[in-house]
Coordinates of C-alpha atoms and ligand atoms in Angstrom, one line a residue:
X1 CA 70.9 87.1 -31.6
X2 CA 67.5 88.2 -30.1
X3 CA 68.9 87.5 -26.7
X4 CA 72.0 89.4 -27.3
X5 CA 70.1 92.4 -28.6
X6 CA 67.9 92.3 -25.5
X7 CA 71.0 92.1 -23.3
X8 CA 72.5 95.1 -25.2
X9 CA 69.3 97.0 -24.6
X10 CA 69.5 96.2 -20.9
X11 CA 73.1 97.3 -20.7
X12 CA 72.6 100.5 -22.6
X13 CA 69.5 101.5 -20.7
X14 CA 71.4 100.8 -17.5
X15 CA 74.2 103.0 -18.7
X16 CA 71.9 105.8 -19.7
X17 CA 70.0 105.7 -16.4
X18 CA 73.4 106.4 -14.7
X19 CA 74.4 109.1 -17.1
X20 CA 73.2 112.5 -16.0
X21 CA 74.5 114.3 -19.1
X22 CA 72.3 115.5 -22.0
X23 CA 72.4 113.1 -25.0
X24 CA 72.1 114.4 -28.6
X25 CA 72.6 118.0 -27.5
X26 CA 76.1 118.3 -28.8
X27 CA 77.1 117.3 -32.3
X28 CA 80.6 116.2 -33.2
X29 CA 83.2 119.0 -33.6
X30 CA 84.4 117.5 -36.9
X31 CA 82.4 116.0 -39.9
X32 CA 84.7 113.0 -40.3
X33 CA 84.5 109.6 -38.6
X34 CA 85.7 110.2 -35.1
X35 CA 88.8 108.2 -34.3
X36 CA 90.6 109.0 -31.1
X37 CA 94.3 109.3 -30.7
X38 CA 93.8 110.1 -27.1
X39 CA 91.0 109.3 -24.7
X40 CA 89.6 111.1 -21.7
X41 CA 91.5 110.5 -18.4
X42 CA 94.4 108.9 -20.1
X43 CA 97.8 109.1 -18.3
X44 CA 100.0 111.9 -19.5
X45 CA 103.1 113.6 -18.1
X46 CA 102.0 115.1 -14.8
X47 CA 98.3 115.2 -15.7
X48 CA 95.3 113.2 -16.8
X49 CA 94.2 114.0 -20.3
X50 CA 91.2 116.3 -20.1
X51 CA 89.6 115.7 -23.4
X52 CA 89.3 113.6 -26.5
X53 CA 92.1 113.8 -29.1
X54 CA 90.5 113.3 -32.5
X55 CA 92.6 112.2 -35.5
X56 CA 92.4 114.6 -38.5
X57 CA 93.7 112.3 -41.3
X58 CA 97.3 113.5 -40.8
X59 CA 96.1 116.9 -42.1
X60 CA 95.4 120.4 -40.9
X61 CA 92.6 122.7 -42.0
X62 CA 89.6 120.5 -41.4
X63 CA 86.4 122.4 -40.5
X64 CA 85.8 122.6 -36.8
X65 CA 82.1 123.1 -35.9
X66 CA 80.3 124.7 -33.0
X67 CA 78.9 121.6 -31.3
X68 CA 75.8 123.5 -30.1
X69 CA 74.4 127.0 -29.9
X70 CA 76.3 129.4 -27.7
X71 CA 78.9 132.1 -27.8
X72 CA 82.7 132.4 -27.8
X73 CA 83.5 133.0 -24.1
X74 CA 87.3 132.6 -24.3
X75 CA 90.0 132.7 -26.9
X76 CA 93.5 131.8 -25.9
X77 CA 96.6 131.9 -28.2
X78 CA 99.8 130.5 -26.6
X79 CA 103.1 129.2 -27.9
X80 CA 102.8 126.0 -25.9
X81 CA 99.9 124.1 -24.4
X82 CA 96.7 124.2 -26.5
X83 CA 98.2 126.6 -29.0
X84 CA 95.3 128.4 -30.6
X85 CA 92.3 127.5 -28.5
X86 CA 88.6 128.4 -28.6
X87 CA 86.0 128.0 -25.8
X88 CA 82.3 128.1 -26.4
X89 CA 79.8 128.5 -23.6
X90 CA 76.4 126.9 -24.2
X91 CA 73.0 127.8 -22.8
X92 CA 72.9 124.6 -20.8
X93 CA 76.0 125.7 -18.8
X94 CA 78.6 123.4 -20.5
X95 CA 81.7 124.8 -22.2
X96 CA 83.2 123.1 -25.3
X97 CA 86.9 123.5 -25.9
X98 CA 88.8 123.2 -29.2
X99 CA 92.6 123.1 -29.0
X100 CA 95.7 123.1 -31.3
X101 CA 93.7 125.0 -34.0
X102 CA 95.4 126.1 -37.2
X103 CA 93.3 129.3 -37.3
X104 CA 89.9 130.6 -36.3
X105 CA 86.9 131.3 -38.6
X106 CA 87.2 134.7 -40.4
X107 CA 84.9 136.5 -37.9
X108 CA 86.8 135.2 -34.9
X109 CA 90.2 135.6 -36.6
X110 CA 89.4 139.3 -37.3
X111 CA 88.2 139.8 -33.7
X112 CA 91.4 138.3 -32.1
X113 CA 93.8 139.9 -34.6
X114 CA 92.5 143.4 -33.8
X115 CA 93.3 142.8 -30.2
X116 CA 96.7 141.2 -31.0
X117 CA 97.5 144.4 -32.9
X118 CA 96.2 146.7 -30.2
X119 CA 98.2 144.8 -27.5
X120 CA 101.2 144.1 -29.8
X121 CA 101.3 140.4 -28.9
X122 CA 100.8 137.1 -30.5
X123 CA 100.1 135.3 -27.2
X124 CA 96.8 136.5 -25.9
X125 CA 93.9 135.5 -23.8
X126 CA 90.5 137.2 -23.9
X127 CA 87.0 136.6 -22.6
X128 CA 84.4 138.0 -25.0
X129 CA 80.9 138.7 -23.7
X130 CA 77.9 136.8 -24.8
X131 CA 76.9 139.5 -27.2
X132 CA 80.2 139.8 -29.1
X133 CA 80.6 136.4 -30.8
X134 CA 77.3 134.5 -30.7
X135 CA 77.3 131.2 -32.6
X136 CA 74.8 128.7 -33.8
X137 CA 75.2 124.9 -33.8
X138 CA 77.0 123.7 -36.9
X139 CA 78.8 127.1 -37.5
X140 CA 82.3 126.6 -38.7
X141 CA 84.3 128.2 -35.8
X142 CA 87.9 127.2 -36.7
X143 CA 90.2 124.9 -38.7
X144 CA 92.0 122.0 -37.1
X145 CA 95.7 122.3 -36.7
X146 CA 98.8 121.3 -34.8
X147 CA 99.6 124.4 -32.8
X148 CA 101.0 124.5 -29.3
X149 CA 102.2 121.3 -27.6
X150 CA 100.8 119.0 -30.2
X151 CA 102.9 116.2 -31.6
X152 CA 100.9 115.9 -34.9
X153 CA 97.7 117.2 -36.5
X154 CA 94.7 116.5 -34.4
X155 CA 91.8 118.3 -32.6
X156 CA 91.9 118.3 -28.8
X157 CA 88.2 118.5 -27.8
X158 CA 86.8 119.0 -24.3
X159 CA 83.5 119.5 -22.6
X160 CA 83.6 121.2 -19.2
X161 CA 80.8 121.7 -16.7
X162 CA 80.0 125.1 -15.2
X163 CA 82.7 124.6 -12.6
X164 CA 85.4 124.1 -15.3
X165 CA 85.7 120.4 -14.6
X166 CA 86.4 118.4 -17.8
X167 CA 84.0 115.6 -18.5
X168 CA 84.5 112.6 -20.8
X169 CA 82.9 114.0 -24.1
X170 CA 81.7 110.5 -24.9
X171 CA 79.2 110.8 -22.0
X172 CA 77.3 113.2 -24.2
X173 CA 76.7 110.6 -26.9
X174 CA 79.5 111.3 -29.4
X175 CA 79.9 108.3 -31.6
X176 CA 83.1 106.3 -31.5
X177 CA 83.4 102.8 -32.8
X178 CA 85.0 100.6 -30.2
X179 CA 84.8 96.8 -30.0
X180 CA 88.3 96.2 -28.8
X181 CA 89.0 95.0 -25.2
X182 CA 91.7 96.8 -23.2
X183 CA 95.2 95.3 -23.2
X184 CA 96.9 94.5 -19.9
X185 CA 100.6 94.8 -20.4
X186 CA 102.0 94.2 -17.0
X187 CA 100.8 93.4 -13.5
X188 CA 102.7 93.9 -10.2
X189 CA 102.2 93.0 -6.6
X190 CA 103.3 95.3 -3.8
X191 CA 104.1 94.0 -0.3
X192 CA 103.0 96.8 2.0
X193 CA 103.1 95.8 5.7
X194 CA 106.4 94.9 7.4
X195 CA 105.5 91.2 7.6
X196 CA 104.1 91.1 4.0
X197 CA 105.8 89.3 1.2
X198 CA 105.0 88.2 -2.4
X199 CA 106.8 85.1 -3.6
X200 CA 109.0 85.4 -0.5
X201 CA 110.2 88.9 -1.4
X202 CA 109.6 92.2 0.3
X203 CA 110.0 94.0 -3.0
X204 CA 107.5 94.9 -5.6
X205 CA 107.1 91.8 -7.8
X206 CA 106.3 91.7 -11.5
X207 CA 104.0 88.8 -12.1
X208 CA 104.3 86.7 -15.2
X209 CA 101.2 87.5 -17.3
X210 CA 99.6 84.6 -19.2
X211 CA 97.1 85.6 -22.0
X212 CA 94.2 83.2 -22.3
X213 CA 92.4 82.1 -25.5
X214 CA 89.3 84.3 -24.7
X215 CA 91.4 87.5 -24.4
X216 CA 91.5 87.4 -20.6
X217 CA 94.6 87.0 -18.5
X218 CA 95.9 85.1 -15.6
X219 CA 99.3 84.8 -13.8
X220 CA 101.2 82.0 -12.3
X221 CA 99.9 81.3 -8.8
X222 CA 101.6 83.5 -6.3
X223 CA 102.5 82.9 -2.6
X224 CA 101.9 85.9 -0.4
X225 CA 101.1 87.1 3.1
X226 CA 100.1 90.3 4.8
X227 CA 99.0 93.6 3.5
X228 CA 99.3 93.6 -0.3
X229 CA 98.4 95.9 -3.2
X230 CA 98.4 95.4 -6.9
X231 CA 99.2 97.6 -9.9
X232 CA 98.7 97.2 -13.6
X233 CA 99.9 98.7 -16.8
X234 CA 97.0 98.8 -19.3
X235 CA 96.0 100.5 -22.5
X236 CA 93.0 100.5 -24.8
X237 CA 92.6 100.7 -28.5
X238 CA 89.6 101.7 -30.6
X239 CA 88.5 100.3 -33.9
X240 CA 90.1 101.8 -37.0
X241 CA 93.4 102.8 -35.4
X242 CA 96.3 101.4 -33.5
X243 CA 96.8 104.3 -31.1
X244 CA 97.4 103.2 -27.6
X245 CA 94.9 105.1 -25.5
X246 CA 93.8 105.2 -21.9
X247 CA 91.3 102.9 -20.2
X248 CA 88.1 104.2 -18.6
X249 CA 87.4 101.9 -15.6
X250 CA 89.6 99.7 -13.4
X251 CA 88.3 97.4 -10.7
X252 CA 90.0 95.2 -8.1
X253 CA 87.9 92.3 -6.7
X254 CA 89.1 90.1 -3.8
X255 CA 87.2 86.9 -3.2
X256 CA 84.2 88.4 -4.9
X257 CA 84.2 91.7 -3.0
X258 CA 84.9 95.0 -4.8
X259 CA 88.0 96.5 -3.1
X260 CA 88.9 99.2 -5.6
X261 CA 87.2 101.0 -8.5
X262 CA 88.5 104.0 -10.4
X263 CA 86.3 105.6 -13.1
X264 CA 87.5 108.3 -15.5
X265 CA 84.3 110.3 -16.1
X266 CA 85.2 113.7 -14.7
X267 CA 87.9 115.4 -12.7
X268 CA 89.0 118.9 -11.9
X269 CA 92.2 120.6 -12.9
X270 CA 93.3 121.1 -9.3
X271 CA 93.7 117.4 -8.8
X272 CA 95.2 116.4 -12.2
X273 CA 98.9 116.5 -10.9
X274 CA 98.1 113.9 -8.3
X275 CA 98.4 111.5 -11.3
X276 CA 101.9 111.1 -10.0
X277 CA 100.6 109.7 -6.7
X278 CA 98.3 107.3 -8.6
X279 CA 101.0 105.8 -10.8
X280 CA 104.2 104.2 -9.5
X281 CA 106.3 107.4 -10.2
X282 CA 109.7 105.9 -9.6
X283 CA 108.9 103.0 -11.9
X284 CA 107.7 105.4 -14.6
X285 CA 110.9 107.5 -14.4
X286 CA 113.1 104.4 -14.5
X287 CA 111.2 102.2 -17.0
X288 CA 108.8 104.6 -18.8
X289 CA 105.9 102.3 -17.9
X290 CA 103.0 103.8 -16.1
X291 CA 101.8 101.3 -13.5
X292 CA 98.4 102.3 -12.2
X293 CA 98.1 101.4 -8.5
X294 CA 95.0 99.6 -7.4
X295 CA 95.4 101.0 -3.9
X296 CA 95.3 104.5 -2.4
X297 CA 98.1 105.8 -0.2
X298 CA 97.7 108.8 2.2
X299 CA 97.5 112.3 0.8
X300 CA 95.9 111.2 -2.4
X301 CA 92.9 113.4 -3.0
X302 CA 91.9 112.1 -6.5
X303 CA 88.1 112.1 -7.0
X304 CA 88.1 109.4 -9.6
X305 CA 88.1 106.6 -7.0
X306 CA 84.5 105.5 -7.0
X307 CA 84.7 102.4 -4.7
X308 CA 87.3 101.7 -2.1
X309 CA 87.4 99.1 0.7
X310 CA 90.5 99.3 2.9
X311 CA 91.9 101.7 0.3
X312 CA 92.2 98.8 -2.1
X313 CA 94.7 96.9 0.0
X314 CA 94.0 93.2 0.7
X315 CA 95.2 91.2 3.7
X316 CA 96.3 87.7 2.8
X317 CA 96.2 85.3 5.7
X318 CA 98.3 82.2 6.4
X319 CA 97.1 78.8 5.0
X320 CA 94.4 80.3 2.8
X321 CA 93.6 80.2 -0.9
X322 CA 92.2 83.4 -2.3
X323 CA 91.5 85.1 -5.7
X324 CA 92.2 88.7 -6.7
X325 CA 90.6 89.7 -10.0
X326 CA 91.3 92.8 -12.0
X327 CA 88.7 94.1 -14.5
X328 CA 89.8 96.8 -16.9
X329 CA 87.2 98.4 -19.1
X330 CA 86.9 101.0 -21.8
X331 CA 84.1 103.6 -22.2
X332 CA 82.1 101.2 -24.4
X333 CA 82.2 98.5 -21.8
X334 CA 84.7 96.2 -23.5
X335 CA 86.3 94.5 -20.5
X336 CA 89.5 92.5 -19.9
X337 CA 89.8 90.3 -16.8
X338 CA 92.9 89.2 -15.0
X339 CA 92.8 86.5 -12.4
X340 CA 95.5 86.1 -9.7
X341 CA 95.3 83.0 -7.5
X342 CA 97.0 83.5 -4.1
X343 CA 98.3 80.9 -1.7
X344 CA 98.5 82.5 1.8
X345 CA 101.7 81.5 3.4
X346 CA 103.6 83.3 6.2
X347 CA 107.3 83.4 5.3
X348 CA 109.9 82.8 8.0
X349 CA 112.8 85.0 7.2
X350 CA 112.7 88.0 4.8
X351 CA 115.3 90.6 4.3
X352 CA 113.7 94.1 4.1
X353 CA 115.4 96.5 1.8
X354 CA 117.3 99.0 3.9
X355 CA 116.3 102.6 3.5
X356 CA 118.9 104.6 1.7
X357 CA 119.9 107.0 4.5
X358 CA 121.3 110.4 3.9
X359 CA 122.1 113.3 6.4
X360 CA 119.0 115.1 5.1
X361 CA 115.5 114.0 6.1
X362 CA 112.4 115.7 4.6
X363 CA 109.3 115.9 6.7
X364 CA 106.6 116.2 4.1
X365 CA 104.3 118.1 6.5
X366 CA 106.9 120.7 7.5
X367 CA 108.9 123.5 5.9
X368 CA 112.4 122.2 5.1
X369 CA 115.5 124.3 4.3
X370 CA 118.7 122.8 2.8
X371 CA 121.7 125.1 2.7
X372 CA 125.2 124.4 1.6
X373 CA 127.6 127.3 0.9
X374 CA 125.9 129.6 -1.7
X375 CA 123.1 127.3 -2.6
X376 CA 119.8 127.0 -0.7
X377 CA 116.7 124.9 -1.3
X378 CA 113.5 125.9 0.3
X379 CA 110.8 123.2 0.5
X380 CA 107.5 124.4 1.8
X381 CA 105.2 122.0 3.7
X382 CA 103.3 119.6 1.6
X383 CA 105.7 119.8 -1.3
X384 CA 106.0 116.0 -1.0
X385 CA 103.6 113.2 -0.2
X386 CA 105.8 111.2 2.1
X387 CA 108.8 111.8 4.4
X388 CA 112.1 110.6 3.0
X389 CA 115.9 110.9 3.1
X390 CA 116.8 113.4 0.4
X391 CA 120.0 113.2 -1.5
X392 CA 121.5 116.8 -1.3
X393 CA 125.0 117.5 -2.5
X394 CA 126.7 120.7 -3.7
X395 CA 129.8 120.8 -5.8
X396 CA 130.9 124.2 -7.0
X397 CA 127.8 125.5 -8.9
X398 CA 126.2 122.1 -9.3
X399 CA 123.4 121.0 -7.0
X400 CA 122.4 117.3 -6.8
X401 CA 119.0 117.2 -5.4
X402 CA 118.0 113.6 -5.4
X403 CA 116.8 111.9 -8.6
X404 CA 113.5 112.7 -10.3
X405 CA 111.9 109.5 -8.9
X406 CA 109.8 111.1 -6.1
X407 CA 106.6 112.9 -7.1
X408 CA 106.4 116.6 -6.2
X409 CA 103.1 118.2 -5.4
X410 CA 104.0 121.8 -5.7
X411 CA 106.8 124.3 -6.3
X412 CA 109.9 124.4 -4.1
X413 CA 112.7 127.0 -4.7
X414 CA 116.4 126.8 -5.4
X415 CA 118.5 129.9 -4.8
X416 CA 122.1 130.7 -5.7
X417 CA 124.0 133.6 -4.1
X418 CA 126.1 134.9 -7.0
X419 CA 128.1 137.4 -5.0
X420 CA 131.2 135.5 -6.2
X421 CA 130.5 136.5 -9.8
X422 CA 131.2 140.0 -11.1
X423 CA 129.6 141.7 -14.1
X424 CA 129.4 141.2 -17.0
X425 CA 129.4 137.4 -16.3
X426 CA 126.9 137.7 -13.4
X427 CA 124.3 139.2 -15.7
X428 CA 124.5 136.2 -18.1
X429 CA 123.9 133.5 -15.5
X430 CA 120.8 131.4 -15.2
X431 CA 119.7 128.3 -13.3
X432 CA 119.4 125.2 -15.5
X433 CA 118.3 121.6 -14.8
X434 CA 120.8 119.2 -16.2
X435 CA 119.3 116.2 -18.0
X436 CA 120.6 113.4 -20.2
X437 CA 122.7 110.3 -19.3
X438 CA 125.7 112.4 -18.5
X439 CA 123.7 115.6 -17.5
X440 CA 124.9 117.0 -20.9
X441 CA 121.8 119.1 -21.6
X442 CA 121.0 122.2 -19.6
X443 CA 117.3 123.1 -19.6
X444 CA 116.6 126.7 -18.7
X445 CA 114.6 127.0 -15.5
X446 CA 112.7 130.3 -15.2
X447 CA 115.2 132.4 -13.2
X448 CA 114.4 135.4 -11.1
X449 CA 117.1 137.8 -10.0
X450 CA 117.0 139.9 -6.8
X451 CA 120.2 141.7 -6.0
X452 CA 122.8 139.0 -5.8
X453 CA 120.5 136.1 -5.6
X454 CA 119.1 134.0 -8.5
X455 CA 116.0 131.9 -7.7
X456 CA 114.0 129.3 -9.6
X457 CA 110.8 127.6 -8.7
X458 CA 110.4 124.0 -9.8
X459 CA 108.4 120.8 -9.3
X460 CA 111.2 118.5 -10.4
X461 CA 114.0 116.9 -8.3
X462 CA 117.4 116.3 -10.0
X463 CA 120.6 118.1 -10.9
X464 CA 120.7 121.9 -11.2
X465 CA 123.6 124.2 -12.1
X466 CA 124.4 127.8 -12.9
X467 CA 125.0 128.2 -16.6
X468 CA 126.2 131.2 -18.5
X469 CA 124.7 132.3 -21.8
X470 CA 126.7 134.9 -23.7
X471 CA 125.4 133.9 -27.1
X472 CA 122.7 136.0 -28.8
X473 CA 119.8 134.5 -30.7
X474 CA 120.1 133.8 -34.4
X475 CA 117.7 135.3 -36.9
X476 CA 117.6 134.1 -40.5
X477 CA 115.1 134.8 -43.3
X478 CA 113.6 131.6 -44.6
X479 CA 111.6 132.4 -47.7
X480 CA 113.2 135.7 -48.9
X481 CA 116.5 137.4 -49.0
X482 CA 117.6 140.9 -48.1
X483 CA 116.7 143.8 -50.3
X484 CA 114.4 141.9 -52.7
X485 CA 111.0 142.6 -54.3
X486 CA 108.4 140.5 -52.5
X487 CA 105.2 141.6 -54.3
X488 CA 103.8 138.1 -54.9
X489 CA 104.5 136.9 -51.3
X490 CA 101.7 136.0 -49.0
X491 CA 104.0 135.3 -46.0
X492 CA 107.3 136.4 -44.6
X493 CA 109.0 133.5 -42.8
X494 CA 112.0 133.9 -40.5
X495 CA 113.9 131.3 -38.5
X496 CA 114.8 132.2 -34.9
X497 CA 117.0 130.1 -32.6
X498 CA 118.8 130.4 -29.3
X499 CA 121.4 127.9 -28.1
X500 CA 121.5 128.2 -24.4
X501 CA 118.8 129.9 -22.3
X502 CA 116.3 130.0 -25.1
X503 CA 114.1 132.6 -26.6
X504 CA 112.2 134.9 -24.2
X505 CA 110.6 137.4 -26.6
X506 CA 110.6 138.9 -30.0
X507 CA 109.4 142.0 -31.7
X508 CA 108.9 142.7 -35.4
X509 CA 108.1 145.9 -37.2
X510 CA 107.7 147.2 -40.8
X511 CA 108.5 150.8 -41.2
X512 CA 108.3 151.1 -37.4
X513 CA 104.8 149.6 -37.1
X514 CA 104.4 146.5 -35.0
X515 CA 103.5 143.4 -37.1
X516 CA 102.0 140.2 -35.8
X517 CA 104.5 137.4 -36.4
X518 CA 103.1 134.0 -35.2
X519 CA 105.7 131.9 -33.4
X520 CA 105.9 128.1 -34.0
X521 CA 108.4 126.8 -31.4
X522 CA 108.5 123.4 -33.0
X523 CA 109.7 124.8 -36.3
X524 CA 111.6 127.8 -34.7
X525 CA 109.6 129.9 -37.2
X526 CA 108.1 133.4 -37.2
X527 CA 105.4 134.0 -39.8
X528 CA 103.9 137.3 -40.9
X529 CA 100.8 137.4 -43.1
X530 CA 101.0 140.2 -45.8
X531 CA 97.1 140.1 -45.7
X532 CA 97.4 142.0 -42.4
X533 CA 98.3 144.9 -44.8
X534 CA 100.4 146.9 -42.3
X535 CA 102.3 148.8 -45.0
X536 CA 101.1 150.2 -48.3
X537 CA 104.6 151.5 -49.1
X538 CA 106.8 150.3 -51.9
X539 CA 110.0 150.5 -49.9
X540 CA 109.8 148.8 -46.5
X541 CA 112.1 148.5 -43.6
X542 CA 111.7 145.1 -41.7
X543 CA 113.2 145.0 -38.3
X544 CA 113.1 141.9 -36.0
X545 CA 114.6 141.9 -32.5
X546 CA 114.8 138.6 -30.6
X547 CA 115.9 138.4 -27.0
X548 CA 116.9 135.3 -25.0
X549 CA 116.2 134.5 -21.3
X550 CA 119.2 136.3 -19.9
X551 CA 118.7 139.4 -22.1
X552 CA 121.1 138.8 -25.0
X553 CA 119.4 140.2 -28.0
X554 CA 119.9 140.2 -31.8
X555 CA 118.5 142.5 -34.4
X556 CA 117.7 141.6 -38.0
X557 CA 117.0 144.4 -40.4
X558 CA 116.5 144.7 -44.1
X559 CA 114.7 146.6 -46.8
X560 CA 112.2 144.9 -49.1
X561 CA 110.0 146.2 -51.9
X562 CA 106.4 145.5 -52.7
X563 CA 103.7 146.9 -54.9
Ligands
LIG1 ZN1 94.6 116.4 -26.2

């Protein structure tokens, strides 16, 4: 026991000596036991998670505290993303971020509501000065919620440095209980060079994982030759919850030499999309498993690679025995090891998978233009990481532009010349991406119109089509009916829906005066709070106009009475 304690002391002092971040400066943002439903750096759709998701006991409305002295430097309210979010700048230069909030503290709520009414908008972003909303550590700044793109009540919490780079909040000493080793779910070997093979195949090989008694892993011995890389699918759990979260550190060690290390301590938002270069994107799209590659291909600027030798690739020689070990660790230094024994053996004949050739070749470093009849695709240089044969087909108004199995770095554009359409049809057209097994769902893709050309900008390959939306949005009162007395009501709730292109904007007034209606896209609800006290009248005219993305609009109007 003594020895273990000493070891623990050694390990923790080692960690702290490497940790440049202030300890005990920030308190926890909640006053409950911190249990994460998402960890820093974990793999999400097109990005690395930039904070810690803290479980809030399946509830909303928990007190959210200022983690240190400072001032509110930014308030952002959006339908999607972080929903209602608060940013606090601290005297030491760090910024703490609180997302998916239900509401702000009364002072901050009054501050932002005044601006929402002045600008007549629910979605808003403001940057108060240091003098406007100063705060002390422990002040209640907000209440936890589920707003924006949140799939259940939780607090999204971040700490950023003075260059807006998110840092793992746990590096500041927040207390999370974690004695659970990461789980390795799958391991793959990738033959890279032309002469390389794994188990006599030129294709990526799934290796059969064997879990050992002590929690570590091995695989059946493999036979290989040439330039090889490895990839794993791994997750981590913390104590007190079964959530599958991200790991914090991954290493690849070949014959005792560190070839690869990735460490998720800090990154910048400019690089977060390169997650798609880090994972096996095609595998993810086909199998929904995120394989993290323990090798680095060209055009991968991620800053989280802390050690690389030969970009993580190994060269297996003929008639050799070698060992590749993978170490996966969480933030609390719980580690899982995987051992791969490799027999080096040059293979005589191997069939390489032929490239699927199409008439259209994309040079990643060049501007590429694809045109067929009335549809054109403009792909600027560096839209893709690699050169490849792209699948490009046009049939009437349907554009097949490859499958979504190749990562895209930045926007490319798709344009339709709609001269063939006449008004009123032409006015109701938009560009949609078709999804689903039979392409049965049309997702609106933000469409811009200039004379007879519709253009959309996208980062997703796949099938696109011109779709017509002639149906206006639906507006339906939820907790009241037309012409009634609503004296005891605190809220007015209305359901708004649009079938095709989706809701673009809405505007609500009482007796001609704009009222703030908060939009919850997950519930398709608009909510007005009578405490905003916009009308003191007994007879009130409520009017709501909802417009969809091609400009169809609907108006709901009623009288109600209040005293
Ligand atoms: Zn989050």
